[in-house]
Amino acid sequence: MIEEAIGLVRSLPAGLLAWYYLGTGPFCLGLLYFTVDMSKGAFSHEYCFSASLGMAGLFVWMKSFQSLFAVKVYEHLGQIRISQWTPRSVLRMIYIQTIIHASALIILPVAALITIPLVWTFGMVQMILVCDYRHPMRIRTQVRHCFDIGRQYTRTNHLALLILIPFGLFVFLNVGLLFFQLPYLVKMFTAFETRFTMGGFNPLNSTFLMIVSCLTYLCLDPVIKAMFILQRFYGDAMSTGLDLMAGLKAVTKKAAGPVILGSLILTGLAVGSSQPARASGSVPTPVYAEPAGENRIDAGDLDRQVKRVMAQREYQWRMPIPEKETEATNWVISFFKWLKPYVKAVVEAVDNFFEAIWKFIRRLMPRMKEPVNIKPDPPETGTPKYLFYGIMGISILVVVLVFILYRRKKSRLTPPEAEPEPVAVDVSDEEITPQALPHDQWMTLARELMAEKKYRLAIRAMYLGTLAGLSARHLLDTAFHKSNRDYELELIRRAHEHPELVSAFGQTVRFFDRVWYGGYPVAEQDAVVFENQQKGILDAVG
């Protein structure tokens, strides 16, 4: 089935595949932008709701075009037309696909947890893309019909799943290696340096993995769609004969020219040969008499005679062996029958284990000599054995509870680790980074330096405190190798919706560079203004 699906995708016209990628491409691009923006944008929470609505709209767009693609592939297979795209049929398509695939986002994970109905549910979601939208329909009827077809291909779909999962991982690795090596190939053949070849990049970052995942989906999903469209087509053909009609149409188209030419030749020969015979009158026209009414054979009697003869012993060996319906319908009973000997073997093994322990303990016990006149003991019952089992189980439970209580008590008695005392930092050290102290301690240190008239060091302490504060608000990622210009560009990229914040930080960077690197003299008033400016920057982001 997978080979047939791949062959079908390769034989499709480019126009049909264009319908699929016209719907799926925008969704993949939107999903890529959405995940990157929501994971790295500092103010993404402010427009998360509207962006989610946009993604929902793109999802409906994708499923609608995938349904259009599936219908056209179905028509291509059957050489028929089941679609007539009017505003009403388009709205009907959007309504049905939105309900089914929005529910599938919840139903498929639940089916995956249960495991058994996952293949049937996934097949139903794919096969229901093919619908006749020209007439109103009940969604329940379509779902039941797709489930019935999916149960006919249970084994095929499970085997296909076992093949497609490793194949999908293989495609994912191929696409990932291609994108990882592409910048280096460009550099090798064109000597063109890119940011990836100069600084390198991490192939395990979320953006790279998302791009590779989307491209893998675009490569593999048409094959999966084609496989389930074929199953829907063959399932419908069992009752409608669509596959036979399509084959006859294909044969008719191929043989139409030779048949017409042969018919014309035969007609000409027949007309030419009949002229002399008609002139001479030597060939009489045959007249066939109708059979008498009493000699006619009734069709019902003929069928009964055929069935009676075919039921005889000498013809039974030619008939196919009938399938046992009980095995097909009562698969649950067959499963438990298969499982019964294994469960029985496990229970017997456990029972034999405890029986051996019981016999070993009884052999260790000393036996008293029995008096002569005492009546013999009654036959031993299973009560002591099961009592021993119960006592043993309770003992194990008590040991486990004691161990748990001991661990809890030990964790309570363990003293908490003392918080490390703040380490004194040298503000004049060029190796120091903003991660050395939190924002509050940087500002406290700056005030102490201002009290000591060390305004230049106070300016640097306040600047490092601002970087630490912006890093705590996820607007900057501080690192030793980054320059002030790198911080400014990073803030422009992450806080582009707050231009006043970007402008204030740019003024801070320029003033700090003049003071720290340019030797600009700093007075007390300059330090106070700079401190107020840093408070305004952090107050602007909350």
Coordinates of C-alpha atoms in Angstrom, one line a residue:
M1 CA 0.0 0.0 0.0
I2 CA 2.9 2.4 0.7
E3 CA 4.5 1.6 -2.6
E4 CA 1.2 2.2 -4.4
A5 CA 0.8 5.5 -2.5
I6 CA 4.3 6.7 -3.5
G7 CA 3.6 5.8 -7.1
L8 CA 0.3 7.6 -7.0
V9 CA 2.0 10.8 -5.6
R10 CA 4.6 10.6 -8.3
S11 CA 2.0 10.2 -11.1
L12 CA -0.2 13.1 -9.9
P13 CA -0.2 16.2 -12.1
A14 CA 1.6 19.2 -10.7
G15 CA -1.7 21.1 -10.4
L16 CA -3.0 18.6 -7.9
L17 CA 0.0 18.8 -5.6
A18 CA -0.1 22.6 -5.9
W19 CA -3.5 22.5 -4.2
Y20 CA -2.0 20.6 -1.3
Y21 CA 1.0 22.9 -0.8
L22 CA -1.1 26.0 -1.3
G23 CA -2.9 25.1 1.9
T24 CA -0.2 23.5 3.9
G25 CA 2.7 25.9 3.1
P26 CA 1.1 29.0 4.8
F27 CA 0.3 27.0 7.9
C28 CA 3.9 25.7 8.2
L29 CA 5.3 29.2 7.8
G30 CA 2.8 30.6 10.3
L31 CA 3.6 27.8 12.8
L32 CA 7.3 28.5 12.4
Y33 CA 6.9 32.2 13.1
F34 CA 4.4 31.6 15.9
T35 CA 6.7 29.2 17.8
V36 CA 9.8 31.4 17.4
D37 CA 8.0 34.6 18.4
M38 CA 6.2 33.0 21.4
S39 CA 9.4 31.5 22.7
K40 CA 11.8 34.4 22.2
G41 CA 9.6 37.5 22.1
A42 CA 9.7 39.5 25.3
F43 CA 6.2 40.9 24.9
S44 CA 4.6 38.0 23.1
H45 CA 2.1 37.5 26.0
E46 CA 0.4 40.8 24.9
Y47 CA -0.7 39.5 21.5
C48 CA -0.7 35.7 22.2
F49 CA -4.5 35.5 22.0
S50 CA -4.7 37.2 18.6
A51 CA -1.8 35.2 17.3
S52 CA -3.5 32.0 18.4
L53 CA -6.6 32.9 16.6
G54 CA -4.5 33.5 13.5
M55 CA -3.0 30.0 13.8
A56 CA -6.5 28.5 14.2
G57 CA -7.5 30.2 11.0
L58 CA -4.4 28.9 9.2
F59 CA -5.2 25.4 10.5
V60 CA -8.8 25.6 9.0
W61 CA -7.2 26.9 5.8
M62 CA -4.8 24.0 5.6
K63 CA -7.4 21.3 6.3
S64 CA -9.8 22.8 3.7
F65 CA -7.2 22.7 1.0
Q66 CA -6.1 19.2 2.0
S67 CA -9.7 18.1 1.6
L68 CA -9.8 19.7 -1.8
F69 CA -6.6 17.9 -2.7
A70 CA -8.1 14.6 -1.4
V71 CA -11.3 15.0 -3.4
K72 CA -9.4 15.7 -6.6
V73 CA -7.1 12.7 -6.1
Y74 CA -10.2 10.6 -5.5
E75 CA -11.7 11.9 -8.8
H76 CA -8.3 11.2 -10.5
L77 CA -8.4 7.6 -9.4
G78 CA -12.1 6.9 -10.3
Q79 CA -12.2 9.0 -13.5
I80 CA -15.4 10.6 -12.0
R81 CA -16.5 13.9 -10.7
I82 CA -17.9 14.2 -7.2
S83 CA -17.2 17.9 -6.6
Q84 CA -19.1 21.0 -7.7
W85 CA -17.5 23.9 -5.9
T86 CA -20.2 26.5 -5.0
P87 CA -20.3 28.9 -2.0
R88 CA -22.6 26.5 -0.2
S89 CA -20.4 23.4 -0.9
V90 CA -17.3 25.3 0.2
L91 CA -18.9 26.4 3.5
R92 CA -20.1 22.8 4.0
M93 CA -16.5 21.6 3.5
I94 CA -15.1 24.1 6.0
Y95 CA -17.8 23.2 8.6
I96 CA -17.2 19.5 8.4
Q97 CA -13.4 19.6 8.3
T98 CA -13.2 22.1 11.2
I99 CA -15.4 19.9 13.4
I100 CA -13.5 16.7 12.6
H101 CA -10.0 18.0 12.8
A102 CA -10.5 20.2 15.8
S103 CA -11.9 17.2 17.7
A104 CA -9.0 15.1 16.4
L105 CA -6.5 17.3 18.4
I106 CA -8.1 15.8 21.5
I107 CA -9.2 12.4 20.2
L108 CA -5.9 11.3 18.7
P109 CA -3.8 11.8 22.0
V110 CA -6.5 9.9 23.9
A111 CA -6.4 7.1 21.3
A112 CA -2.6 7.0 21.5
L113 CA -2.8 6.5 25.2
I114 CA -5.3 3.6 24.8
T115 CA -3.0 2.4 21.9
I116 CA -5.5 -0.1 20.2
P117 CA -7.8 2.4 18.4
L118 CA -5.1 4.8 17.3
V119 CA -4.7 3.4 13.8
W120 CA -8.5 3.3 13.2
T121 CA -8.9 6.9 14.5
F122 CA -6.0 8.3 12.5
G123 CA -7.3 6.5 9.4
M124 CA -10.8 7.9 9.9
V125 CA -9.4 11.5 10.3
Q126 CA -7.5 11.1 7.0
M127 CA -10.2 9.3 5.0
I128 CA -12.9 11.8 5.9
L129 CA -11.1 14.4 3.9
V130 CA -12.9 12.8 0.9
C131 CA -16.5 13.8 0.9
D132 CA -19.2 14.6 -1.6
Y133 CA -20.0 18.2 -0.6
R134 CA -22.6 18.7 -3.3
H135 CA -25.4 17.4 -0.9
P136 CA -26.0 17.8 2.8
M137 CA -24.6 14.9 4.9
R138 CA -24.5 13.7 8.4
I139 CA -21.1 13.7 10.0
R140 CA -21.8 10.6 12.1
T141 CA -22.6 8.6 9.0
Q142 CA -19.3 9.7 7.3
V143 CA -17.3 8.8 10.5
R144 CA -18.9 5.4 10.8
H145 CA -18.3 4.7 7.1
C146 CA -14.6 5.6 7.4
F147 CA -14.3 3.5 10.6
D148 CA -15.7 0.5 8.7
I149 CA -13.2 0.9 5.9
G150 CA -10.4 1.4 8.4
R151 CA -11.2 -1.9 10.1
Q152 CA -10.8 -3.7 6.8
Y153 CA -7.2 -2.5 6.6
T154 CA -6.2 -2.9 10.3
R155 CA -3.2 -5.2 9.7
T156 CA -2.1 -3.1 6.7
N157 CA -2.2 0.2 8.6
H158 CA -0.3 -1.2 11.6
L159 CA 2.5 -2.5 9.3
A160 CA 2.4 0.9 7.5
L161 CA 2.8 2.7 10.8
L162 CA 5.8 0.5 11.7
I163 CA 7.4 1.4 8.4
L164 CA 6.5 5.1 8.2
I165 CA 7.8 6.0 11.7
P166 CA 11.4 5.0 11.0
F167 CA 11.1 6.3 7.5
G168 CA 10.0 9.7 8.9
L169 CA 12.9 9.8 11.2
F170 CA 15.2 9.0 8.3
V171 CA 13.7 11.9 6.3
F172 CA 14.1 14.2 9.3
L173 CA 17.8 13.3 9.6
N174 CA 18.3 13.8 5.9
V175 CA 16.7 17.2 5.8
G176 CA 18.5 18.2 9.0
L177 CA 21.9 17.2 7.6
L178 CA 21.2 19.0 4.4
F179 CA 20.4 22.3 6.1
F180 CA 23.4 21.9 8.5
Q181 CA 25.9 21.3 5.7
L182 CA 24.3 23.8 3.2
P183 CA 26.2 26.9 4.4
Y184 CA 29.5 25.1 4.3
L185 CA 28.8 23.8 0.8
V186 CA 28.0 27.3 -0.3
K187 CA 31.3 28.5 1.2
M188 CA 33.2 25.6 -0.5
F189 CA 31.9 26.3 -4.0
T190 CA 31.5 30.1 -3.9
A191 CA 33.8 31.2 -1.0
F192 CA 30.9 33.2 0.3
E193 CA 31.0 33.5 4.1
T194 CA 27.7 33.5 6.1
R195 CA 26.9 34.1 9.7
F196 CA 26.6 30.3 10.1
T197 CA 30.1 29.5 8.8
M198 CA 31.7 32.4 10.7
G199 CA 30.2 31.9 14.1
G200 CA 28.6 28.5 13.8
F201 CA 25.2 27.6 15.1
N202 CA 23.6 24.9 17.3
P203 CA 21.6 22.4 15.3
L204 CA 19.6 21.5 18.4
N205 CA 18.0 24.9 18.8
S206 CA 14.3 25.1 18.6
T207 CA 14.1 27.2 15.4
F208 CA 16.3 24.8 13.4
L209 CA 14.4 21.7 14.7
M210 CA 11.1 23.4 13.8
I211 CA 12.2 24.2 10.3
V212 CA 13.3 20.6 9.7
S213 CA 10.1 19.2 11.2
C214 CA 7.9 21.4 8.9
L215 CA 9.9 20.3 5.8
T216 CA 9.7 16.6 6.9
Y217 CA 5.9 17.0 7.2
L218 CA 5.7 18.6 3.8
C219 CA 7.6 15.6 2.3
L220 CA 5.9 12.8 4.1
D221 CA 2.3 13.9 4.6
P222 CA 1.3 13.7 0.9
V223 CA 2.3 10.0 0.9
I224 CA 0.2 9.3 4.0
K225 CA -2.8 11.2 2.5
A226 CA -2.5 9.2 -0.7
M227 CA -2.4 5.9 1.2
F228 CA -5.6 6.6 3.0
I229 CA -7.3 8.0 -0.1
L230 CA -6.5 4.7 -1.8
Q231 CA -8.1 2.8 1.1
R232 CA -11.2 5.0 0.9
F233 CA -11.4 4.5 -2.9
Y234 CA -11.0 0.7 -2.6
G235 CA -13.4 0.6 0.3
D236 CA -16.1 2.4 -1.7
A237 CA -15.3 0.3 -4.8
M238 CA -16.4 -2.8 -3.0
S239 CA -20.0 -1.6 -3.2
T240 CA -19.9 0.7 -6.3
G241 CA -17.3 -1.0 -8.6
L242 CA -15.5 2.3 -9.1
D243 CA -12.1 0.6 -9.7
L244 CA -13.6 -1.6 -12.5
M245 CA -15.3 1.4 -14.1
A246 CA -12.1 3.4 -14.0
G247 CA -10.1 0.5 -15.5
L248 CA -12.7 0.1 -18.3
K249 CA -12.6 3.8 -19.0
A250 CA -8.8 3.7 -19.2
V251 CA -8.9 0.7 -21.6
T252 CA -11.6 2.4 -23.7
K253 CA -9.5 5.5 -24.1
K254 CA -6.4 3.5 -25.1
A255 CA -8.3 1.2 -27.5
A256 CA -10.8 3.7 -29.0
G257 CA -8.7 4.5 -32.1
P258 CA -7.9 0.9 -33.1
V259 CA -11.5 -0.3 -32.5
I260 CA -13.0 2.5 -34.6
L261 CA -10.5 1.8 -37.4
G262 CA -11.2 -2.0 -37.3
S263 CA -15.0 -1.4 -37.2
L264 CA -14.8 0.8 -40.3
I265 CA -12.7 -1.8 -42.2
L266 CA -15.0 -4.7 -41.2
T267 CA -18.1 -2.7 -42.2
G268 CA -16.6 -1.9 -45.6
L269 CA -15.7 -5.5 -46.2
A270 CA -19.2 -6.7 -45.2
V271 CA -20.9 -4.2 -47.5
G272 CA -18.7 -5.1 -50.4
S273 CA -19.2 -8.8 -50.0
S274 CA -23.0 -8.6 -49.7
Q275 CA -23.6 -6.9 -53.0
P276 CA -23.1 -9.8 -55.4
A277 CA -24.9 -12.2 -53.1
R278 CA -27.9 -9.9 -53.1
A279 CA -27.9 -9.6 -56.8
S280 CA -27.7 -13.3 -57.6
G281 CA -30.2 -14.2 -54.9
S282 CA -28.3 -17.5 -54.3
V283 CA -27.9 -17.0 -50.6
P284 CA -31.2 -17.3 -48.8
T285 CA -31.9 -15.3 -45.7
P286 CA -32.1 -17.6 -42.6
V287 CA -35.2 -17.4 -40.6
Y288 CA -35.1 -18.6 -37.0
A289 CA -38.2 -19.8 -35.4
E290 CA -39.1 -18.8 -31.8
P291 CA -39.0 -21.8 -29.4
A292 CA -42.3 -23.0 -28.1
G293 CA -43.5 -21.7 -24.7
E294 CA -43.5 -25.1 -23.1
N295 CA -39.8 -25.6 -23.9
R296 CA -38.5 -22.4 -22.2
I297 CA -36.4 -22.8 -19.1
D298 CA -37.2 -20.7 -16.0
A299 CA -34.3 -18.7 -14.7
G300 CA -35.1 -19.5 -11.1
D301 CA -35.2 -23.2 -11.8
L302 CA -31.9 -23.0 -13.5
D303 CA -30.2 -21.2 -10.6
R304 CA -31.6 -23.8 -8.2
Q305 CA -30.3 -26.7 -10.3
V306 CA -26.8 -25.0 -10.5
K307 CA -26.7 -24.6 -6.8
R308 CA -27.8 -28.2 -6.2
V309 CA -25.1 -29.5 -8.5
M310 CA -22.4 -27.3 -7.0
A311 CA -23.3 -28.6 -3.5
Q312 CA -22.3 -32.1 -4.5
R313 CA -19.2 -33.6 -3.0
E314 CA -17.2 -33.9 -6.3
Y315 CA -17.4 -30.1 -6.8
Q316 CA -16.8 -28.9 -3.1
W317 CA -13.0 -29.2 -3.4
R318 CA -13.0 -26.6 -6.1
M319 CA -14.7 -24.0 -3.9
P320 CA -12.7 -21.6 -1.7
I321 CA -12.5 -22.4 2.0
P322 CA -15.0 -20.2 3.8
E323 CA -13.5 -18.0 6.5
K324 CA -14.5 -18.5 10.1
E325 CA -16.7 -15.6 11.1
T326 CA -16.1 -16.2 14.8
E327 CA -12.4 -15.5 14.4
A328 CA -13.1 -12.2 12.5
T329 CA -15.9 -10.9 14.7
N330 CA -14.9 -12.2 18.1
W331 CA -11.3 -11.0 18.1
V332 CA -11.5 -10.1 21.8
I333 CA -12.3 -13.7 22.7
S334 CA -9.5 -14.9 20.5
F335 CA -7.1 -12.5 22.2
F336 CA -8.0 -13.7 25.7
K337 CA -7.8 -17.3 24.5
W338 CA -4.3 -16.6 23.3
L339 CA -3.4 -14.9 26.6
K340 CA -4.9 -17.5 28.9
P341 CA -2.0 -20.1 28.8
Y342 CA 0.6 -17.4 29.5
V343 CA -1.4 -15.9 32.5
K344 CA -1.9 -19.5 33.8
A345 CA 1.8 -20.2 33.5
V346 CA 2.7 -17.0 35.4
V347 CA 0.2 -17.8 38.2
E348 CA 1.5 -21.4 38.5
A349 CA 5.1 -20.2 38.7
V350 CA 4.3 -17.7 41.5
D351 CA 2.3 -20.4 43.3
N352 CA 5.1 -22.9 43.0
F353 CA 7.6 -20.4 44.3
F354 CA 5.6 -19.7 47.5
E355 CA 4.9 -23.5 47.8
A356 CA 8.7 -24.2 47.8
I357 CA 9.3 -21.6 50.5
W358 CA 6.5 -23.0 52.6
K359 CA 7.9 -26.6 52.3
F360 CA 11.4 -25.3 53.1
I361 CA 10.1 -23.7 56.3
R362 CA 8.2 -26.8 57.3
R363 CA 11.3 -28.9 56.9
L364 CA 13.2 -26.6 59.3
M365 CA 10.6 -26.9 62.0
P366 CA 11.3 -29.8 64.6
R367 CA 8.4 -32.3 64.8
M368 CA 7.2 -33.6 68.2
K369 CA 6.7 -37.3 68.7
E370 CA 3.0 -38.2 68.4
P371 CA 1.4 -40.2 71.2
V372 CA 0.3 -43.7 70.3
N373 CA -3.4 -43.4 71.2
I374 CA -4.0 -40.0 69.6
K375 CA -6.1 -40.1 66.6
P376 CA -4.5 -39.2 63.3
D377 CA -4.7 -35.6 62.2
P378 CA -7.2 -34.7 59.6
P379 CA -5.9 -34.2 56.1
E380 CA -4.1 -30.9 55.7
T381 CA -6.0 -28.1 54.0
G382 CA -4.7 -25.0 52.2
T383 CA -5.6 -22.6 55.0
P384 CA -2.1 -22.5 56.6
K385 CA -0.5 -22.0 53.3
Y386 CA -2.7 -19.0 52.4
L387 CA -2.3 -17.6 55.9
F388 CA 1.4 -17.7 55.4
Y389 CA 1.0 -15.9 52.1
G390 CA -1.0 -13.1 53.7
I391 CA 1.5 -12.7 56.6
M392 CA 4.3 -12.5 54.1
G393 CA 2.5 -9.8 52.0
I394 CA 1.7 -7.7 55.1
S395 CA 5.3 -7.9 56.3
I396 CA 6.6 -6.6 52.9
L397 CA 4.0 -3.8 53.1
V398 CA 5.1 -2.9 56.6
V399 CA 8.8 -2.8 55.5
V400 CA 8.0 -0.5 52.6
L401 CA 6.0 1.9 54.9
V402 CA 8.8 2.0 57.5
F403 CA 11.3 2.8 54.7
I404 CA 9.1 5.7 53.4
L405 CA 8.6 7.1 56.9
Y406 CA 12.4 6.9 57.6
R407 CA 13.2 8.8 54.4
R408 CA 10.7 11.5 55.2
K409 CA 12.0 11.9 58.7
K410 CA 15.6 12.0 57.5
S411 CA 14.7 14.7 55.0
R412 CA 13.1 16.8 57.7
L413 CA 16.1 16.5 60.0
T414 CA 18.6 17.5 57.3
P415 CA 19.4 21.2 57.9
P416 CA 18.8 23.5 54.9
E417 CA 21.9 24.7 53.1
A418 CA 23.0 28.1 54.1
E419 CA 22.7 30.8 51.6
P420 CA 26.1 31.9 50.3
E421 CA 27.2 35.3 51.5
P422 CA 27.5 38.0 48.8
V423 CA 30.9 38.1 47.4
A424 CA 32.7 41.5 47.1
V425 CA 33.3 42.5 43.5
D426 CA 35.7 44.9 42.0
V427 CA 33.8 47.3 39.7
S428 CA 37.0 48.4 38.0
D429 CA 37.8 44.9 36.9
E430 CA 37.2 44.5 33.1
E431 CA 36.6 40.8 33.5
I432 CA 33.5 41.2 35.6
T433 CA 30.1 40.5 34.1
P434 CA 26.5 41.5 35.0
Q435 CA 25.8 38.0 36.4
A436 CA 28.2 38.6 39.3
L437 CA 25.4 40.3 41.3
P438 CA 21.7 40.7 41.0
H439 CA 20.2 44.1 40.1
D440 CA 19.4 45.3 43.6
Q441 CA 22.9 44.6 44.9
W442 CA 24.4 46.4 41.9
M443 CA 22.3 49.5 42.7
T444 CA 23.3 49.3 46.4
L445 CA 26.9 49.1 45.4
A446 CA 26.5 52.1 43.1
R447 CA 25.0 54.2 45.9
E448 CA 27.9 53.3 48.2
L449 CA 30.4 54.4 45.5
M450 CA 28.5 57.7 45.0
A451 CA 28.7 58.3 48.7
E452 CA 32.5 57.8 48.4
K453 CA 32.6 60.3 45.5
K454 CA 33.6 57.5 43.1
Y455 CA 31.2 58.6 40.4
R456 CA 32.9 56.8 37.5
L457 CA 32.8 53.4 39.3
A458 CA 29.2 54.2 40.3
I459 CA 28.2 54.8 36.7
R460 CA 29.6 51.3 35.7
A461 CA 27.9 49.6 38.7
M462 CA 24.6 51.1 37.6
Y463 CA 25.1 50.1 34.0
L464 CA 25.9 46.5 35.0
G465 CA 22.8 46.6 37.3
T466 CA 20.7 47.6 34.3
L467 CA 22.0 44.8 32.2
A468 CA 21.3 42.3 35.1
G469 CA 17.7 43.7 35.4
L470 CA 17.0 43.4 31.7
S471 CA 18.4 39.9 31.8
A472 CA 16.1 38.9 34.6
R473 CA 13.2 40.2 32.5
H474 CA 14.3 38.0 29.6
L475 CA 15.1 41.0 27.4
L476 CA 18.8 40.4 27.2
D477 CA 21.1 37.4 27.4
T478 CA 24.3 38.6 29.1
A479 CA 27.6 37.0 28.2
F480 CA 31.3 37.9 28.6
H481 CA 32.0 38.1 24.8
K482 CA 29.2 40.5 24.0
S483 CA 29.8 44.2 23.5
N484 CA 27.6 47.1 24.4
R485 CA 26.6 47.4 20.7
D486 CA 25.5 43.7 20.8
Y487 CA 23.3 44.4 23.8
E488 CA 21.7 47.4 22.1
L489 CA 21.0 45.4 18.9
E490 CA 19.5 42.5 21.0
L491 CA 17.2 44.8 22.8
I492 CA 16.1 46.4 19.5
R493 CA 15.2 42.9 18.3
R494 CA 13.4 41.8 21.4
A495 CA 11.7 45.0 22.5
H496 CA 10.8 46.5 19.1
E497 CA 7.3 47.3 20.4
H498 CA 8.7 49.7 23.0
P499 CA 10.7 52.3 21.1
E500 CA 11.0 54.6 24.2
L501 CA 12.8 51.8 26.0
V502 CA 15.2 51.2 23.1
S503 CA 15.9 54.9 22.8
A504 CA 16.6 55.3 26.6
F505 CA 18.9 52.3 26.6
G506 CA 20.8 53.7 23.5
Q507 CA 21.4 56.9 25.4
T508 CA 22.6 54.9 28.4
V509 CA 25.1 53.0 26.3
R510 CA 26.5 56.1 24.7
F511 CA 26.9 57.9 28.0
F512 CA 28.5 54.9 29.6
D513 CA 31.0 54.6 26.7
R514 CA 32.0 58.3 27.0
V515 CA 32.5 57.9 30.8
W516 CA 34.2 54.5 31.0
Y517 CA 36.2 54.4 27.8
G518 CA 36.4 58.0 26.8
G519 CA 37.5 59.5 30.1
Y520 CA 34.6 62.0 30.3
P521 CA 34.6 63.7 33.7
V522 CA 31.6 62.9 35.8
A523 CA 30.0 65.1 38.5
E524 CA 27.5 64.2 41.2
Q525 CA 24.7 65.7 39.2
D526 CA 25.5 63.5 36.2
A527 CA 25.5 60.3 38.4
V528 CA 22.1 61.3 39.8
V529 CA 20.6 61.8 36.4
F530 CA 22.1 58.5 35.2
E531 CA 20.6 56.7 38.2
N532 CA 17.1 58.1 37.5
Q533 CA 17.4 57.1 33.8
Q534 CA 18.2 53.5 34.8
K535 CA 15.1 53.4 37.1
G536 CA 13.0 54.7 34.2
I537 CA 14.3 51.9 31.9
L538 CA 13.4 49.2 34.3
D539 CA 10.1 50.8 35.3
A540 CA 9.1 50.8 31.6
V541 CA 9.3 47.0 31.4
G542 CA 7.7 46.3 34.7

